Every structure is written in structure tokens, then in C-alpha cells.
Amino acid sequence: MTVHPRNVVVVGGGVAGIAAAIELSKNPNVHVTLLEARDRLGGRIVTRRNLISPDLESSGLVPPGTSEIAFDFGASWIHGVDPSNPLYALVKAGHVEYVHTDTDLMFFAPSQPALPTEESNYYWKVVWDLLDEAQAYATEHRDQIPEDMSFLEWLNQYLDAKQSDDSNESNYMSERLKQAVRGLSMYWADENAIPLEKVSMKYMDAEEIFPGEHSLVHNGFDRVVKVLEDQLKDVTVLLDHVVNRIEYDDTEVRVSTSKGLFTADQVLVTLPLGVLKAHSETLFSPPLPATKQRAIQHLGFGTMYKILLFFPTCFWPDNVHFINFLPSKLTKEPHPHLVARFNLNDRQLEALAVYMQDLANYSSLMPVYNKPILIGYATNRAAELMERLSDEEARMVYMCQLAHYYDILISDKEGEGEALWPKVSFMSRWNQDPFAYGSYSSIPVGATPTDIKTFEIPVGARLLSSVERGDSCNNDEATVDGADKWISTDDPSSGKVFFAGEHTASGHFASIQGALISGRREAAMILGQRDNTETTY
């Protein structure tokens, strides 16, 4: 028996692509080529270890010691620090350091002091219990929940039912608590980078969470990438190779890139969902089956925006991990005198107005590094608007938002006011990134977990018969390449095109562990596939 080697091309060098390439390369009869469009591996894990140069630090514009900090502009959290999480082994191998973040400061409205800890903790408890109840409701009543029902609709019905004036009744809830619940429920929107009005109520329970704490990495998530990179010694890794066409038939795959053509027996596509949304119609020939096209269209892909603000000193409590600002009637329009104070232009004002209607929130790095650094976040429409601004413009937007709550930022006293303003900031731009077009996936209204599962079925191609050519356009499971009369179809047994990435990980989408799981899953499927050209006798 002669074993013929197989060539597999992996498109995309994020965690999913690297993990798959490692597993594939363990088979001596499989040659793996990993194509990455960027000049680095890691995908949406981006750690900047030289963000603050020694010269910038010595200038006094940033706090002393910041040049030694590794800053993550992409993934930065471990969701479930537990051995059952497959990411855990890589975290340990890479000596990744992390801290559990569990303290916060909450503001109810502008020009009001922060809430007492007891009150803010109570509000959070109510919201966590409500989210648990929503997920349980989705599990127990899925068949009765309309496909187009959003979590926001369910939330409004839930709060509207709390009408009793008697605090001893089960359906009592004060107006103040209702306002807090509405605002803090936006945490779900921020966490999943999808507006509440688009979150599918029917599948609120779709995500499976590993046990363990949710922790912030503070010595660089790239350590995980490095652990994986060190296992690529038997893989041909090619950077700066932008894939612009994937053609396939029943015998081979041809991958066209900015630096040449690659042929393979199978291809594993780990491009982010944002890239598939933007380019899948022109990327694949024949076009993908209708099942894949629907999934790409229906699944959500949102943006998590970050801005690092380097302050000269800490004017907020130095022991809190988060600062949250609830939206209210008083945040519907930014205060005119503050807009003028920070000299905001129309684009900045639009971004600020949208941001202040969300749950505006920050992470403080004081408890982590003892440095006065805040990370401001934005998602959805606010994130898109922020990314259109320059670093300085965005910095002033966040300063204006903070000034609605911290009078010290506009004080005329010596050492206050402008003396406290950061002079340096850095921001992410995932929505504008042509190799991402966003941060991570979600299940919005109109989508289902089946849309994620469909990516687990590889895509094959076959020639149409003369009869089929007449009615192929009505075939829901296949799409035709008009030029060559090839038809694409979901083909579990001999498909040529495979998919991995967090958006393909049922139960673990929108996470690094999801990307890791999916990459290993697809590698096993490729290796387990019996190709009729693999052996001869």
C-alpha cells in the first residue's frame, strides 16, 4: 500500500488556524501551509509590548513605569479559569498572569456622587438574577418564544409587570431599581457586542460558560499565541499573504493570494465572520451553499472598542476595577457647556451622545499596575463612531463624558482641571480592520445556533447534470458556478472546504477557547476524512 501525502492550506493565522495547523502537522502524511494576511500571527489577539517607549515615558506625558506594561488591544480576558477550559493549559504553559476583577464604582446620573457600594452591589445582584431568569426562560419556553423576540422586548415585559405599589408584593419594583436594571442590562449588550434590541431571546442560553472566575490578563495574551507558535515547526507559515479567491471542485482546491497560487487537497478557512460577511460572495467559486450563506448573513458580528487613557494622577478610587455610568434622562444630551469646554466637533458630539445612552464603562488599571490608566470601552454604534475619530478626538470625547461626573476635571484650582487631562491615548480600530471588520460573533434575532453548527459541515463540489442545470437555482442546499457548471453542496464525507473560528464554535462563540476548540475540531475532521486518492495498492 502506498500512502500519498495530502496538502492542506489553512487560511488565517489566528488561534483557530494555528491550533488546526498544529494538529494537522502531527500526521507525517499531511503537508500544511498556513496563510496569514497580516505580518504577524495571533488574529484578534494583539499585545503591544513596546507601546510606551522609554523616550515617551521620560517625557513625563505618561506615568512612570508604563513602558514595562504589555497592553492587549484585542482579547484580554479569560472567561472561566478552570482546567476544563481548553485555554487553561495554554495559559499555564505560557505563564500567563491574570487577576480576578470584582469591584466597581457606579454612577446613577451626572452631577451626582457615586452610589454606595451596598446599593450598587444590590443592583448588580438583581441584574445577574434577571439574566439567569431570562436564560432559564429561554431553555424552558423555547418553543413558545417567537423567532423575532429580542431580549429587550422580554425585559420590557418583565419590568412592566412590576406594577405593585406594595414593597411586600412579588411584583413590586421601585422606579429607581427599574432604571438601574435597564441600564445595567446593557452589560449583556457590551459583553456580546450586540444591541439589546437585537439579542435573540429565544437563544439567550446558547452560550456555554466554563466554570471558574473571569479574569483580566495583565502580562500579555500573546503568551498564549507564543505557546502555539512554538508548535508550528512542521508547518509552512507564510505571512503577508492576502487570500482573494478560493476555487474548488471535486478533486482539489486552488487558493489565490496576493503572492501567488496554492493548490491543496483541502482548505480550512478560519477568516473572521466579519471578513466572510464582506467578501464571501466573491471569495468562493463556486459560491458557498445556501446554508452557509444564510449563516454568514444571519449571525451577528459586533465591535468592542477600547481606548487607553494615560492620566498624570488618579482622581478616582484606586481600589476599583470598573467604573460604570448608568444611562438616564440626564444623559440623553451631553451638557452644552461641557461640549464647549472640550471643544467637540460634530463628529465627536455624535459619538458622545450615542455613548452616553449606553452603559458607559471603564476598567481601571490602578489595582493591577498601580498606574493611573483607564480603559474606556464602547460597542455597537458607539464603537463605530469612535473609530472614525482621531486618537486625540476620541480622547476628548471620553474626557467630556467623565467631566459630567467628575467636576475636578473642569476645576480652575491649581493641579486640577486640564492638569489632570491625559496627553496620551491609544485606541483599537477593529471595525475598520480589513482583516477582521469587527471583534466577535453573536446570535441576533433571526439567527439560531444551527447557523453556527452549519459551519461544522464541509463544502464540496460536483458537476451539474444537464437536467440539474435547469432548476439548480431552486436548490436550497447548493449554489452553482455559472461558468464551470460546478455546484457547491454541504458534503460531510468528502468536502474540500472546511471552516473554523470562534463563530463556528457551538456554545463557545465569541471567545478564544471557542476558536481553539473549533480549530482542533476541524483538524480532526480533515484527518478523519477518507480521500479516494490517499492510498493505492
JSON list of C-alpha atoms in Angstrom, two decimals, residues 284-430:
[
{"chain": "A", "resi": 284, "resn": "PHE", "atom": "CA", "xyz": [-15.50, 31.34, -3.16]},
{"chain": "A", "resi": 285, "resn": "SER", "atom": "CA", "xyz": [-16.02, 29.66, -6.53]},
{"chain": "A", "resi": 286, "resn": "PRO", "atom": "CA", "xyz": [-18.44, 28.04, -6.80]},
{"chain": "A", "resi": 287, "resn": "PRO", "atom": "CA", "xyz": [-20.32, 30.20, -4.30]},
{"chain": "A", "resi": 288, "resn": "LEU", "atom": "CA", "xyz": [-20.98, 28.60, -0.93]},
{"chain": "A", "resi": 289, "resn": "PRO", "atom": "CA", "xyz": [-24.16, 26.57, -0.37]},
{"chain": "A", "resi": 290, "resn": "ALA", "atom": "CA", "xyz": [-27.24, 28.50, 0.70]},
{"chain": "A", "resi": 291, "resn": "THR", "atom": "CA", "xyz": [-26.92, 27.07, 4.23]},
{"chain": "A", "resi": 292, "resn": "LYS", "atom": "CA", "xyz": [-23.53, 28.75, 4.68]},
{"chain": "A", "resi": 293, "resn": "GLN", "atom": "CA", "xyz": [-24.63, 31.96, 3.00]},
{"chain": "A", "resi": 294, "resn": "ARG", "atom": "CA", "xyz": [-27.63, 32.23, 5.33]},
{"chain": "A", "resi": 295, "resn": "ALA", "atom": "CA", "xyz": [-25.47, 31.61, 8.38]},
{"chain": "A", "resi": 296, "resn": "ILE", "atom": "CA", "xyz": [-22.98, 34.28, 7.33]},
{"chain": "A", "resi": 297, "resn": "GLN", "atom": "CA", "xyz": [-25.82, 36.73, 6.78]},
{"chain": "A", "resi": 298, "resn": "HIS", "atom": "CA", "xyz": [-27.85, 35.92, 9.91]},
{"chain": "A", "resi": 299, "resn": "LEU", "atom": "CA", "xyz": [-25.16, 35.67, 12.60]},
{"chain": "A", "resi": 300, "resn": "GLY", "atom": "CA", "xyz": [-24.09, 38.89, 14.25]},
{"chain": "A", "resi": 301, "resn": "PHE", "atom": "CA", "xyz": [-20.59, 40.30, 14.32]},
{"chain": "A", "resi": 302, "resn": "GLY", "atom": "CA", "xyz": [-20.01, 43.30, 16.56]},
{"chain": "A", "resi": 303, "resn": "THR", "atom": "CA", "xyz": [-17.18, 45.56, 17.61]},
{"chain": "A", "resi": 304, "resn": "MET", "atom": "CA", "xyz": [-15.62, 46.02, 21.03]},
{"chain": "A", "resi": 305, "resn": "TYR", "atom": "CA", "xyz": [-13.69, 49.29, 21.06]},
{"chain": "A", "resi": 306, "resn": "LYS", "atom": "CA", "xyz": [-11.00, 50.19, 23.59]},
{"chain": "A", "resi": 307, "resn": "ILE", "atom": "CA", "xyz": [-9.17, 53.41, 24.33]},
{"chain": "A", "resi": 308, "resn": "LEU", "atom": "CA", "xyz": [-6.25, 53.57, 26.76]},
{"chain": "A", "resi": 309, "resn": "LEU", "atom": "CA", "xyz": [-6.14, 56.84, 28.69]},
{"chain": "A", "resi": 310, "resn": "PHE", "atom": "CA", "xyz": [-2.89, 57.65, 30.50]},
{"chain": "A", "resi": 311, "resn": "PHE", "atom": "CA", "xyz": [-3.60, 60.12, 33.31]},
{"chain": "A", "resi": 312, "resn": "PRO", "atom": "CA", "xyz": [-0.94, 62.05, 35.25]},
{"chain": "A", "resi": 313, "resn": "THR", "atom": "CA", "xyz": [-2.60, 61.09, 38.55]},
{"chain": "A", "resi": 314, "resn": "CYS", "atom": "CA", "xyz": [-5.53, 59.05, 39.85]},
{"chain": "A", "resi": 315, "resn": "PHE", "atom": "CA", "xyz": [-8.64, 61.08, 40.69]},
{"chain": "A", "resi": 316, "resn": "TRP", "atom": "CA", "xyz": [-10.95, 58.05, 41.13]},
{"chain": "A", "resi": 317, "resn": "PRO", "atom": "CA", "xyz": [-10.88, 55.42, 43.91]},
{"chain": "A", "resi": 318, "resn": "ASP", "atom": "CA", "xyz": [-7.70, 53.44, 43.38]},
{"chain": "A", "resi": 319, "resn": "ASN", "atom": "CA", "xyz": [-9.12, 50.10, 44.53]},
{"chain": "A", "resi": 320, "resn": "VAL", "atom": "CA", "xyz": [-11.93, 49.60, 42.00]},
{"chain": "A", "resi": 321, "resn": "HIS", "atom": "CA", "xyz": [-11.62, 47.54, 38.82]},
{"chain": "A", "resi": 322, "resn": "PHE", "atom": "CA", "xyz": [-14.59, 49.06, 36.97]},
{"chain": "A", "resi": 323, "resn": "ILE", "atom": "CA", "xyz": [-16.37, 52.40, 36.75]},
{"chain": "A", "resi": 324, "resn": "ASN", "atom": "CA", "xyz": [-19.91, 52.26, 35.36]},
{"chain": "A", "resi": 325, "resn": "PHE", "atom": "CA", "xyz": [-22.16, 55.15, 34.34]},
{"chain": "A", "resi": 326, "resn": "LEU", "atom": "CA", "xyz": [-25.85, 54.34, 34.01]},
{"chain": "A", "resi": 327, "resn": "PRO", "atom": "CA", "xyz": [-27.79, 55.93, 31.16]},
{"chain": "A", "resi": 328, "resn": "SER", "atom": "CA", "xyz": [-30.68, 58.13, 32.24]},
{"chain": "A", "resi": 329, "resn": "LYS", "atom": "CA", "xyz": [-32.86, 61.01, 31.12]},
{"chain": "A", "resi": 330, "resn": "LEU", "atom": "CA", "xyz": [-29.98, 63.27, 32.12]},
{"chain": "A", "resi": 331, "resn": "THR", "atom": "CA", "xyz": [-27.61, 61.58, 29.65]},
{"chain": "A", "resi": 332, "resn": "LYS", "atom": "CA", "xyz": [-29.82, 61.92, 26.58]},
{"chain": "A", "resi": 333, "resn": "GLU", "atom": "CA", "xyz": [-27.93, 65.03, 25.55]},
{"chain": "A", "resi": 334, "resn": "PRO", "atom": "CA", "xyz": [-24.38, 65.99, 26.60]},
{"chain": "A", "resi": 335, "resn": "HIS", "atom": "CA", "xyz": [-24.26, 69.21, 28.60]},
{"chain": "A", "resi": 336, "resn": "PRO", "atom": "CA", "xyz": [-23.62, 72.15, 26.23]},
{"chain": "A", "resi": 337, "resn": "HIS", "atom": "CA", "xyz": [-21.09, 73.90, 28.48]},
{"chain": "A", "resi": 338, "resn": "LEU", "atom": "CA", "xyz": [-19.01, 70.69, 28.70]},
{"chain": "A", "resi": 339, "resn": "VAL", "atom": "CA", "xyz": [-19.20, 70.18, 24.95]},
{"chain": "A", "resi": 340, "resn": "ALA", "atom": "CA", "xyz": [-17.88, 73.72, 24.55]},
{"chain": "A", "resi": 341, "resn": "ARG", "atom": "CA", "xyz": [-15.26, 73.22, 27.28]},
{"chain": "A", "resi": 342, "resn": "PHE", "atom": "CA", "xyz": [-13.75, 70.29, 25.41]},
{"chain": "A", "resi": 343, "resn": "ASN", "atom": "CA", "xyz": [-14.30, 71.95, 22.02]},
{"chain": "A", "resi": 344, "resn": "LEU", "atom": "CA", "xyz": [-16.04, 68.94, 20.49]},
{"chain": "A", "resi": 345, "resn": "ASN", "atom": "CA", "xyz": [-16.82, 68.97, 16.78]},
{"chain": "A", "resi": 346, "resn": "ASP", "atom": "CA", "xyz": [-19.99, 67.48, 15.28]},
{"chain": "A", "resi": 347, "resn": "ARG", "atom": "CA", "xyz": [-18.48, 64.02, 14.82]},
{"chain": "A", "resi": 348, "resn": "GLN", "atom": "CA", "xyz": [-17.26, 63.97, 18.41]},
{"chain": "A", "resi": 349, "resn": "LEU", "atom": "CA", "xyz": [-20.62, 65.18, 19.68]},
{"chain": "A", "resi": 350, "resn": "GLU", "atom": "CA", "xyz": [-22.45, 62.42, 17.81]},
{"chain": "A", "resi": 351, "resn": "ALA", "atom": "CA", "xyz": [-20.11, 59.78, 19.24]},
{"chain": "A", "resi": 352, "resn": "LEU", "atom": "CA", "xyz": [-20.53, 61.17, 22.76]},
{"chain": "A", "resi": 353, "resn": "ALA", "atom": "CA", "xyz": [-24.32, 61.38, 22.53]},
{"chain": "A", "resi": 354, "resn": "VAL", "atom": "CA", "xyz": [-24.57, 57.74, 21.45]},
{"chain": "A", "resi": 355, "resn": "TYR", "atom": "CA", "xyz": [-22.03, 56.61, 24.04]},
{"chain": "A", "resi": 356, "resn": "MET", "atom": "CA", "xyz": [-23.84, 58.30, 26.93]},
{"chain": "A", "resi": 357, "resn": "GLN", "atom": "CA", "xyz": [-27.03, 56.43, 26.06]},
{"chain": "A", "resi": 358, "resn": "ASP", "atom": "CA", "xyz": [-25.17, 53.15, 26.55]},
{"chain": "A", "resi": 359, "resn": "LEU", "atom": "CA", "xyz": [-23.80, 51.76, 29.78]},
{"chain": "A", "resi": 360, "resn": "ALA", "atom": "CA", "xyz": [-20.59, 53.80, 29.65]},
{"chain": "A", "resi": 361, "resn": "ASN", "atom": "CA", "xyz": [-17.88, 51.85, 31.40]},
{"chain": "A", "resi": 362, "resn": "TYR", "atom": "CA", "xyz": [-14.16, 51.77, 32.10]},
{"chain": "A", "resi": 363, "resn": "SER", "atom": "CA", "xyz": [-11.59, 49.40, 33.53]},
{"chain": "A", "resi": 364, "resn": "SER", "atom": "CA", "xyz": [-9.14, 50.91, 35.97]},
{"chain": "A", "resi": 365, "resn": "LEU", "atom": "CA", "xyz": [-5.59, 49.57, 35.91]},
{"chain": "A", "resi": 366, "resn": "MET", "atom": "CA", "xyz": [-4.75, 51.10, 39.29]},
{"chain": "A", "resi": 367, "resn": "PRO", "atom": "CA", "xyz": [-5.44, 47.85, 41.20]},
{"chain": "A", "resi": 368, "resn": "VAL", "atom": "CA", "xyz": [-3.45, 45.91, 38.60]},
{"chain": "A", "resi": 369, "resn": "TYR", "atom": "CA", "xyz": [-0.34, 48.02, 37.94]},
{"chain": "A", "resi": 370, "resn": "ASN", "atom": "CA", "xyz": [-0.72, 50.91, 40.40]},
{"chain": "A", "resi": 371, "resn": "LYS", "atom": "CA", "xyz": [-0.75, 53.22, 37.38]},
{"chain": "A", "resi": 372, "resn": "PRO", "atom": "CA", "xyz": [-3.46, 55.85, 36.70]},
{"chain": "A", "resi": 373, "resn": "ILE", "atom": "CA", "xyz": [-4.68, 54.31, 33.46]},
{"chain": "A", "resi": 374, "resn": "LEU", "atom": "CA", "xyz": [-8.30, 53.86, 32.41]},
{"chain": "A", "resi": 375, "resn": "ILE", "atom": "CA", "xyz": [-9.50, 51.68, 29.56]},
{"chain": "A", "resi": 376, "resn": "GLY", "atom": "CA", "xyz": [-12.66, 53.15, 28.06]},
{"chain": "A", "resi": 377, "resn": "TYR", "atom": "CA", "xyz": [-14.94, 50.80, 26.16]},
{"chain": "A", "resi": 378, "resn": "ALA", "atom": "CA", "xyz": [-17.62, 51.22, 23.52]},
{"chain": "A", "resi": 379, "resn": "THR", "atom": "CA", "xyz": [-19.63, 48.74, 21.46]},
{"chain": "A", "resi": 380, "resn": "ASN", "atom": "CA", "xyz": [-22.02, 48.69, 18.53]},
{"chain": "A", "resi": 381, "resn": "ARG", "atom": "CA", "xyz": [-22.87, 52.09, 17.02]},
{"chain": "A", "resi": 382, "resn": "ALA", "atom": "CA", "xyz": [-20.77, 53.96, 19.59]},
{"chain": "A", "resi": 383, "resn": "ALA", "atom": "CA", "xyz": [-17.73, 51.86, 18.70]},
{"chain": "A", "resi": 384, "resn": "GLU", "atom": "CA", "xyz": [-18.13, 52.57, 15.00]},
{"chain": "A", "resi": 385, "resn": "LEU", "atom": "CA", "xyz": [-18.38, 56.31, 15.66]},
{"chain": "A", "resi": 386, "resn": "MET", "atom": "CA", "xyz": [-15.36, 56.31, 17.97]},
{"chain": "A", "resi": 387, "resn": "GLU", "atom": "CA", "xyz": [-13.21, 54.55, 15.39]},
{"chain": "A", "resi": 388, "resn": "ARG", "atom": "CA", "xyz": [-13.88, 57.34, 12.90]},
{"chain": "A", "resi": 389, "resn": "LEU", "atom": "CA", "xyz": [-12.19, 59.83, 15.21]},
{"chain": "A", "resi": 390, "resn": "SER", "atom": "CA", "xyz": [-8.51, 60.53, 15.65]},
{"chain": "A", "resi": 391, "resn": "ASP", "atom": "CA", "xyz": [-6.87, 59.40, 18.89]},
{"chain": "A", "resi": 392, "resn": "GLU", "atom": "CA", "xyz": [-6.97, 62.95, 20.22]},
{"chain": "A", "resi": 393, "resn": "GLU", "atom": "CA", "xyz": [-10.60, 63.48, 19.20]},
{"chain": "A", "resi": 394, "resn": "ALA", "atom": "CA", "xyz": [-11.67, 60.26, 20.89]},
{"chain": "A", "resi": 395, "resn": "ARG", "atom": "CA", "xyz": [-9.68, 61.16, 23.99]},
{"chain": "A", "resi": 396, "resn": "MET", "atom": "CA", "xyz": [-11.59, 64.42, 24.32]},
{"chain": "A", "resi": 397, "resn": "VAL", "atom": "CA", "xyz": [-14.91, 62.60, 23.89]},
{"chain": "A", "resi": 398, "resn": "TYR", "atom": "CA", "xyz": [-14.09, 60.37, 26.85]},
{"chain": "A", "resi": 399, "resn": "MET", "atom": "CA", "xyz": [-12.85, 63.30, 28.89]},
{"chain": "A", "resi": 400, "resn": "CYS", "atom": "CA", "xyz": [-16.10, 65.16, 28.25]},
{"chain": "A", "resi": 401, "resn": "GLN", "atom": "CA", "xyz": [-18.10, 62.10, 29.34]},
{"chain": "A", "resi": 402, "resn": "LEU", "atom": "CA", "xyz": [-16.06, 61.78, 32.55]},
{"chain": "A", "resi": 403, "resn": "ALA", "atom": "CA", "xyz": [-16.43, 65.50, 33.25]},
{"chain": "A", "resi": 404, "resn": "HIS", "atom": "CA", "xyz": [-20.20, 65.03, 33.53]},
{"chain": "A", "resi": 405, "resn": "TYR", "atom": "CA", "xyz": [-19.42, 63.14, 36.76]},
{"chain": "A", "resi": 406, "resn": "TYR", "atom": "CA", "xyz": [-16.03, 64.46, 37.91]},
{"chain": "A", "resi": 407, "resn": "ASP", "atom": "CA", "xyz": [-16.07, 68.22, 38.42]},
{"chain": "A", "resi": 408, "resn": "ILE", "atom": "CA", "xyz": [-12.38, 68.08, 39.24]},
{"chain": "A", "resi": 409, "resn": "LEU", "atom": "CA", "xyz": [-11.68, 67.71, 35.50]},
{"chain": "A", "resi": 410, "resn": "ILE", "atom": "CA", "xyz": [-13.02, 71.19, 34.78]},
{"chain": "A", "resi": 411, "resn": "SER", "atom": "CA", "xyz": [-11.93, 72.88, 38.00]},
{"chain": "A", "resi": 412, "resn": "ASP", "atom": "CA", "xyz": [-9.88, 76.09, 37.93]},
{"chain": "A", "resi": 413, "resn": "LYS", "atom": "CA", "xyz": [-7.93, 75.12, 41.04]},
{"chain": "A", "resi": 414, "resn": "GLU", "atom": "CA", "xyz": [-4.20, 74.57, 40.78]},
{"chain": "A", "resi": 415, "resn": "GLY", "atom": "CA", "xyz": [-3.38, 70.96, 39.98]},
{"chain": "A", "resi": 416, "resn": "GLU", "atom": "CA", "xyz": [-6.90, 70.24, 38.79]},
{"chain": "A", "resi": 417, "resn": "GLY", "atom": "CA", "xyz": [-8.77, 70.82, 35.53]},
{"chain": "A", "resi": 418, "resn": "GLU", "atom": "CA", "xyz": [-6.54, 70.47, 32.47]},
{"chain": "A", "resi": 419, "resn": "ALA", "atom": "CA", "xyz": [-3.63, 69.45, 34.68]},
{"chain": "A", "resi": 420, "resn": "LEU", "atom": "CA", "xyz": [-5.44, 66.13, 35.13]},
{"chain": "A", "resi": 421, "resn": "TRP", "atom": "CA", "xyz": [-6.22, 65.54, 31.47]},
{"chain": "A", "resi": 422, "resn": "PRO", "atom": "CA", "xyz": [-4.32, 62.73, 29.75]},
{"chain": "A", "resi": 423, "resn": "LYS", "atom": "CA", "xyz": [-1.96, 63.86, 27.00]},
{"chain": "A", "resi": 424, "resn": "VAL", "atom": "CA", "xyz": [-1.52, 60.39, 25.52]},
{"chain": "A", "resi": 425, "resn": "SER", "atom": "CA", "xyz": [-4.05, 57.77, 24.44]},
{"chain": "A", "resi": 426, "resn": "PHE", "atom": "CA", "xyz": [-4.19, 54.75, 22.15]},
{"chain": "A", "resi": 427, "resn": "MET", "atom": "CA", "xyz": [-7.24, 53.08, 20.64]},
{"chain": "A", "resi": 428, "resn": "SER", "atom": "CA", "xyz": [-8.30, 49.94, 18.80]},
{"chain": "A", "resi": 429, "resn": "ARG", "atom": "CA", "xyz": [-9.91, 50.01, 15.36]},
{"chain": "A", "resi": 430, "resn": "TRP", "atom": "CA", "xyz": [-11.32, 46.51, 14.84]}
]
